[in-house]
Amino acid sequence: MPRTQQGLETWQAFTNAHGLLVATIERDLAAAGLPPLSWYEVLTALARADEAQLRIHALAQAVVLSPSGLSRLLDRMERAGVIRRESCKRDRRGAFAVITDEGHALLERMEPVHQQAIEQHFVPQLRDEESALQAALVRVADSARGECPADDEPGV
Amino acid sequence: MPRTQQGLETWQAFTNAHGLLVATIERDLAAAGLPPLSWYEVLTALARADEAQLRIHALAQAVVLSPSGLSRLLDRMERAGVIRRESCKRDRRGAFAVITDEGHALLERMEPVHQQAIEQHFVPQLRDEESALQAALVRVADSARGECPADDEPGV
DNA sequence: AAAGATTGAATCTTCAATCTTT
DNA sequence: AAAGATTGAAGATTCAATCTTT
């Protein structure tokens, strides 16, 4: 089998696995009456952050969403009371997103549903080469990010 | 590091790598004046299929899209002349999607853009354990699919 | 003029309901 | 009644334009 061919097949297996597992998580969350995966991603990113807050620009990277897409998502989450916007004193162009107490409570309800799907469908199938895979995935992300940040990049 | 923790980190590396690489491909396609990735996925699935045609139901799995989402996508692609719908003689409920000559021509223009991104950002980073990874990804997909087809599964 | 963020208009996607065929 | 597929209405995402601050 030519190497090019296998690369494409592996990529297809990759997107296929991703799509199916994400669909499973979304379905499980919806079945539990919980909001979609994107909310979980924002909430964990904020919960992990230093002061439970994160610049909106930084968040957009974590969720792989356009700035405007994130802005709308934060609108909905703020309306639901799980995050709050706060202006940045140092640089008044920037804004912070802050997770609220309600946000923490919601996160705790979403966490087990999310985790259950990962532990059932993802971790066991990968265990043998999990560390190697993780390292490889980070390399892929770094490589893709290297050409992604700007629109038309000048010289990388 | 607890195993649970690493499982989640690997999953995050997985989604992150996926999101960034898909964004890269979409950007490259758009920069070349070509339609989005979903078109490519439909066209390759049809080109690979036996008579250059595929039941619409089977297609929906290949692109991980809802039935209605696929229906709309096929509307746009048919309007652009790259696919054609044909009714199924055997079972007149079903319909076929057929790739046209124009569809083949478009696929040939999209292929190198798609392939270039994969070969640059995906294949080299994985090469050492590519075969193992591919096998693992297929196991993930099988596992996720195992609980996906129906709506509310009985035994959680 | 450039960066961070938001808004209006357009596009894409999904849910629920519908239609046809089995 | 169930399966394959499509449609109307609603929801989410993106592009381009705008606003504020640096």
Coordinates of C-alpha atoms (C1' of nucleotides) in Angstrom, one line a residue:
Chain A
M1 CA 0.0 0.0 0.0
P2 CA 1.5 3.4 -1.0
R3 CA 2.2 5.6 1.9
T4 CA 0.1 8.5 0.6
Q5 CA -2.9 6.2 0.4
Q6 CA -2.5 5.1 4.0
G7 CA -2.1 8.7 5.2
L8 CA -5.5 9.5 3.7
E9 CA -7.1 6.4 5.1
T10 CA -5.8 7.3 8.6
W11 CA -7.1 10.8 8.2
Q12 CA -10.5 9.5 7.3
A13 CA -10.5 7.1 10.3
F14 CA -9.5 10.1 12.4
T15 CA -12.4 12.3 11.2
N16 CA -14.8 9.5 11.3
A17 CA -13.9 8.6 14.9
H18 CA -14.1 12.2 15.9
G19 CA -17.5 12.8 14.4
L20 CA -19.0 9.7 15.8
L21 CA -17.7 10.3 19.3
V22 CA -18.7 13.9 19.4
A23 CA -22.2 12.9 18.2
T24 CA -22.4 10.4 21.0
I25 CA -21.4 12.9 23.6
E26 CA -23.9 15.5 22.3
R27 CA -26.6 12.8 22.3
D28 CA -25.8 11.8 25.9
L29 CA -25.8 15.4 27.1
A30 CA -29.1 16.2 25.4
A31 CA -30.6 13.0 26.9
A32 CA -29.6 14.3 30.3
G33 CA -31.2 17.7 29.7
L34 CA -27.8 19.4 29.5
P35 CA -26.5 22.0 27.1
P36 CA -24.2 21.2 24.2
L37 CA -20.5 20.2 24.2
S38 CA -19.4 23.8 23.3
W39 CA -20.7 25.0 26.7
Y40 CA -18.6 22.3 28.4
E41 CA -15.5 23.3 26.5
V42 CA -15.9 26.9 27.6
L43 CA -16.7 26.0 31.2
T44 CA -13.7 23.7 31.6
A45 CA -11.4 26.2 30.0
L46 CA -12.5 28.9 32.4
A47 CA -12.4 26.5 35.4
R48 CA -8.9 25.6 34.6
A49 CA -7.8 29.2 34.1
D50 CA -6.0 31.1 36.9
E51 CA -8.6 33.4 38.3
A52 CA -11.5 31.4 36.9
Q53 CA -11.4 33.9 34.0
L54 CA -9.9 34.1 30.6
R55 CA -9.6 36.7 27.8
I56 CA -12.1 36.1 25.2
H57 CA -9.4 35.9 22.5
A58 CA -7.7 33.1 24.4
L59 CA -11.0 31.2 24.7
A60 CA -11.6 31.3 21.0
Q61 CA -8.5 29.1 20.5
A62 CA -9.6 26.6 23.1
V63 CA -12.9 26.0 21.5
V64 CA -11.8 26.4 17.8
L65 CA -14.6 28.9 17.0
S66 CA -14.5 32.2 15.2
P67 CA -14.5 35.4 17.3
S68 CA -18.1 36.2 16.3
G69 CA -19.2 32.6 17.0
L70 CA -17.7 32.7 20.4
S71 CA -19.3 36.1 21.1
R72 CA -22.7 34.6 20.4
L73 CA -22.0 31.5 22.4
L74 CA -21.0 33.7 25.4
D75 CA -24.2 35.7 24.9
R76 CA -26.3 32.6 25.4
M77 CA -24.2 31.4 28.3
E78 CA -24.3 34.8 30.0
R79 CA -28.1 34.9 29.6
A80 CA -28.2 31.5 31.3
G81 CA -26.1 32.9 34.2
V82 CA -23.2 30.5 33.9
I83 CA -20.6 33.0 32.8
R84 CA -20.1 36.8 33.2
R85 CA -18.3 39.3 31.2
E86 CA -15.9 41.7 32.8
S87 CA -13.8 44.4 31.2
C88 CA -10.0 44.3 31.5
K89 CA -8.6 47.2 33.4
R90 CA -5.1 47.0 31.8
D91 CA -6.2 46.9 28.3
R92 CA -9.7 48.3 27.9
R93 CA -10.1 46.8 24.5
G94 CA -10.1 43.3 26.0
A95 CA -12.8 41.6 27.9
F96 CA -12.8 38.7 30.3
A97 CA -15.2 35.8 30.6
V98 CA -15.6 34.6 34.2
I99 CA -17.3 31.4 35.3
T100 CA -20.0 32.0 37.9
D101 CA -21.1 29.7 40.8
E102 CA -23.9 28.5 38.7
G103 CA -21.4 27.8 36.0
H104 CA -19.4 25.6 38.3
A105 CA -22.6 23.8 39.3
L106 CA -23.4 23.2 35.7
L107 CA -19.9 22.0 34.9
E108 CA -20.2 19.4 37.7
R109 CA -23.4 18.1 36.1
M110 CA -21.8 17.9 32.7
E111 CA -18.5 16.4 33.7
P112 CA -19.6 12.9 34.4
V113 CA -21.6 12.6 31.2
H114 CA -18.7 13.8 29.2
Q115 CA -16.2 11.6 31.0
Q116 CA -18.4 8.5 30.8
A117 CA -18.4 8.7 27.0
I118 CA -14.7 9.2 26.8
E119 CA -13.9 6.4 29.2
Q120 CA -16.2 4.0 27.4
H121 CA -15.5 4.7 23.7
F122 CA -12.1 6.4 23.6
V123 CA -9.7 5.5 26.3
P124 CA -10.0 1.7 26.2
Q125 CA -9.5 1.5 22.4
L126 CA -6.3 3.6 22.7
R127 CA -4.7 2.5 25.9
D128 CA -1.7 0.7 24.6
E129 CA -0.3 3.6 22.7
E130 CA -2.1 6.4 24.5
S131 CA 1.0 8.3 25.4
A132 CA 2.5 8.1 22.0
L133 CA -0.8 9.1 20.4
Q134 CA -1.1 12.1 22.7
A135 CA 2.4 13.3 21.8
A136 CA 1.6 12.8 18.1
L137 CA -1.6 14.7 18.4
V138 CA 0.1 17.7 20.0
R139 CA 2.5 17.7 17.1
V140 CA -0.4 17.7 14.6
A141 CA -2.0 20.7 16.4
D142 CA 1.2 22.6 16.5
S143 CA 1.8 22.1 12.9
A144 CA -1.7 23.1 11.9
R145 CA -1.6 26.1 14.3
G146 CA 1.6 27.2 12.6
E147 CA -0.3 28.2 9.5
C148 CA -3.7 29.1 11.0
P149 CA -3.7 32.2 13.2
A150 CA -3.7 34.9 10.5
D151 CA -5.8 35.0 7.3
D152 CA -3.2 35.1 4.6
E153 CA 0.0 34.6 6.5
P154 CA 3.0 36.4 5.1
G155 CA 6.1 34.4 5.9
V156 CA 4.7 31.9 8.4
Chain B
M1 CA -0.7 11.1 36.6
P2 CA -4.0 9.2 37.1
R3 CA -5.1 7.4 34.0
T4 CA -8.5 9.2 33.9
Q5 CA -6.7 12.5 33.8
Q6 CA -4.6 11.4 30.9
G7 CA -7.6 10.0 29.0
L8 CA -9.2 13.4 29.1
E9 CA -6.0 15.2 28.1
T10 CA -5.6 12.8 25.1
W11 CA -9.2 13.5 24.1
Q12 CA -8.6 17.2 24.3
A13 CA -5.4 16.9 22.2
F14 CA -7.6 14.8 19.8
T15 CA -10.3 17.4 19.4
N16 CA -7.8 20.2 19.2
A17 CA -5.8 18.6 16.5
H18 CA -9.0 17.8 14.6
G19 CA -10.4 21.3 14.8
L20 CA -7.2 23.0 13.8
L21 CA -6.5 20.7 10.9
V22 CA -10.0 21.0 9.5
A23 CA -9.8 24.7 9.8
T24 CA -6.6 24.7 7.8
I25 CA -8.1 22.6 5.1
E26 CA -11.2 24.8 4.9
R27 CA -9.0 27.9 4.7
D28 CA -6.8 26.4 1.9
L29 CA -9.9 25.3 -0.1
A30 CA -11.5 28.8 0.3
A31 CA -8.2 30.4 -0.7
A32 CA -8.2 28.4 -3.9
G33 CA -11.8 29.4 -4.7
L34 CA -13.1 25.9 -4.0
P35 CA -16.2 24.7 -2.0
P36 CA -16.0 23.5 1.5
L37 CA -14.7 20.2 2.9
S38 CA -18.2 18.7 3.1
W39 CA -18.4 18.8 -0.7
Y40 CA -15.2 16.9 -0.9
E41 CA -16.4 14.3 1.4
V42 CA -19.5 13.7 -0.6
L43 CA -17.6 13.6 -3.9
T44 CA -15.0 11.2 -2.7
A45 CA -17.6 8.9 -1.2
L46 CA -19.5 8.8 -4.5
A47 CA -16.3 8.4 -6.6
R48 CA -15.3 5.4 -4.5
A49 CA -18.7 3.9 -4.7
D50 CA -19.5 1.1 -7.2
E51 CA -21.5 2.7 -9.9
A52 CA -20.4 6.2 -8.9
Q53 CA -23.6 6.4 -7.0
L54 CA -24.7 5.8 -3.4
R55 CA -27.9 5.7 -1.5
I56 CA -28.5 8.9 0.3
H57 CA -28.8 7.1 3.6
A58 CA -25.4 5.5 3.2
L59 CA -23.9 8.9 2.4
A60 CA -25.1 10.4 5.6
Q61 CA -22.9 8.1 7.6
A62 CA -19.8 9.0 5.5
V63 CA -20.2 12.7 6.2
V64 CA -21.6 12.6 9.7
L65 CA -24.5 14.9 9.0
S66 CA -28.1 14.7 9.8
P67 CA -30.5 13.4 7.1
S68 CA -31.9 16.9 6.6
G69 CA -28.5 18.4 6.6
L70 CA -27.4 16.1 3.9
S71 CA -30.5 16.7 1.9
R72 CA -29.7 20.5 1.9
L73 CA -26.1 19.8 1.0
L74 CA -27.2 17.7 -2.0
D75 CA -29.5 20.5 -3.0
R76 CA -26.6 22.9 -3.3
M77 CA -24.4 20.4 -5.0
E78 CA -27.1 19.4 -7.5
R79 CA -27.7 23.1 -8.2
A80 CA -24.0 23.4 -8.9
G81 CA -24.2 20.4 -11.3
V82 CA -21.7 18.2 -9.5
I83 CA -24.1 15.5 -8.4
R84 CA -27.5 14.3 -9.7
R85 CA -30.3 12.6 -7.9
E86 CA -31.8 9.4 -9.3
S87 CA -34.7 7.4 -7.9
C88 CA -34.1 3.7 -7.0
K89 CA -36.1 1.3 -9.1
R90 CA -36.0 -1.6 -6.6
D91 CA -37.1 0.4 -3.6
R92 CA -38.9 3.5 -4.7
R93 CA -38.6 5.1 -1.2
G94 CA -34.8 5.4 -1.6
A95 CA -32.9 7.8 -3.8
F96 CA -29.4 7.7 -5.3
A97 CA -26.9 10.4 -5.5
V98 CA -24.7 10.2 -8.6
I99 CA -21.5 12.1 -9.3
T100 CA -21.5 13.8 -12.7
D101 CA -18.6 14.6 -15.0
E102 CA -18.5 18.1 -13.6
G103 CA -18.3 16.5 -10.1
H104 CA -15.3 14.4 -11.1
A105 CA -13.6 17.5 -12.5
L106 CA -14.3 19.4 -9.3
L107 CA -13.0 16.5 -7.2
E108 CA -9.8 16.6 -9.2
R109 CA -9.3 20.2 -8.3
M110 CA -10.1 19.7 -4.6
E111 CA -8.0 16.6 -4.2
P112 CA -4.5 18.2 -4.3
V113 CA -5.5 20.9 -1.8
H114 CA -6.9 18.4 0.6
Q115 CA -4.0 16.0 0.2
Q116 CA -1.4 18.7 0.6
A117 CA -2.7 19.7 4.0
I118 CA -2.9 16.1 5.2
E119 CA 0.6 15.3 4.0
Q120 CA 2.0 18.4 5.5
H121 CA 0.3 18.5 8.9
F122 CA -0.9 15.1 9.6
V123 CA 1.1 12.3 8.1
P124 CA 4.6 13.3 9.1
Q125 CA 3.7 13.9 12.8
L126 CA 2.2 10.4 13.0
R127 CA 4.4 8.3 10.8
D128 CA 6.0 6.1 13.5
E129 CA 2.8 4.7 14.8
E130 CA 0.5 5.4 11.9
S131 CA -0.6 1.8 11.5
A132 CA -1.3 1.4 15.2
L133 CA -3.1 4.7 15.3
Q134 CA -5.3 3.8 12.4
A135 CA -6.3 0.5 13.9
A136 CA -7.1 2.3 17.2
L137 CA -9.2 4.9 15.5
V138 CA -11.3 2.3 13.7
R139 CA -11.9 0.7 17.1
V140 CA -13.0 4.1 18.5
A141 CA -15.4 4.6 15.6
D142 CA -16.8 1.1 16.0
S143 CA -17.4 1.6 19.6
A144 CA -19.1 5.0 19.2
R145 CA -21.2 3.7 16.3
G146 CA -22.3 0.8 18.5
E147 CA -24.4 3.2 20.6
C148 CA -25.3 5.7 18.0
P149 CA -27.8 4.4 15.5
A150 CA -30.8 4.4 17.8
D151 CA -32.2 7.4 19.8
D152 CA -32.5 6.4 23.4
E153 CA -30.6 3.3 24.2
P154 CA -32.1 0.9 26.7
G155 CA -29.2 0.0 29.2
V156 CA -27.3 3.3 29.2
Chain C
dA1 C1' -3.5 52.2 11.5
dA2 C1' -3.9 47.8 14.1
dA3 C1' -6.0 44.8 17.8
dG4 C1' -10.1 43.1 20.7
dA5 C1' -14.6 42.5 20.5
dT6 C1' -19.4 42.9 18.9
dT7 C1' -23.5 43.3 15.4
dG8 C1' -26.3 42.6 10.8
dA9 C1' -26.9 39.8 7.0
dA10 C1' -26.3 35.6 4.9
dT11 C1' -25.4 30.7 5.2
dC12 C1' -25.5 26.3 7.1
dT13 C1' -27.5 22.9 10.3
dT14 C1' -30.9 20.7 13.1
dC15 C1' -35.6 19.5 14.9
dA16 C1' -40.2 18.3 14.1
dA17 C1' -43.6 17.4 10.9
dT18 C1' -44.8 15.6 6.3
dC19 C1' -45.0 12.8 2.2
dT20 C1' -44.2 8.4 -0.3
dT21 C1' -43.4 3.7 -0.4
dT22 C1' -42.9 -0.8 1.8
Chain D
dA1 C1' -46.9 1.1 11.2
dA2 C1' -42.0 1.7 9.9
dA3 C1' -38.2 3.3 6.7
dG4 C1' -36.2 6.7 3.2
dA5 C1' -36.2 11.2 2.1
dT6 C1' -37.6 16.1 1.9
dT7 C1' -39.5 20.7 3.8
dG8 C1' -40.7 24.8 7.2
dA9 C1' -39.2 27.0 11.1
dA10 C1' -35.8 27.7 14.5
dG11 C1' -31.0 27.7 16.0
dA12 C1' -26.1 28.2 15.4
dT13 C1' -22.0 29.9 12.7
dT14 C1' -19.5 32.8 9.6
dC15 C1' -18.2 36.9 6.8
dA16 C1' -18.0 41.7 6.5
dA17 C1' -18.6 45.9 8.6
dT18 C1' -18.4 48.7 12.9
dC19 C1' -17.0 50.4 17.3
dT20 C1' -13.6 51.3 20.9
dT21 C1' -9.1 51.4 22.6
dT22 C1' -4.1 51.3 21.9

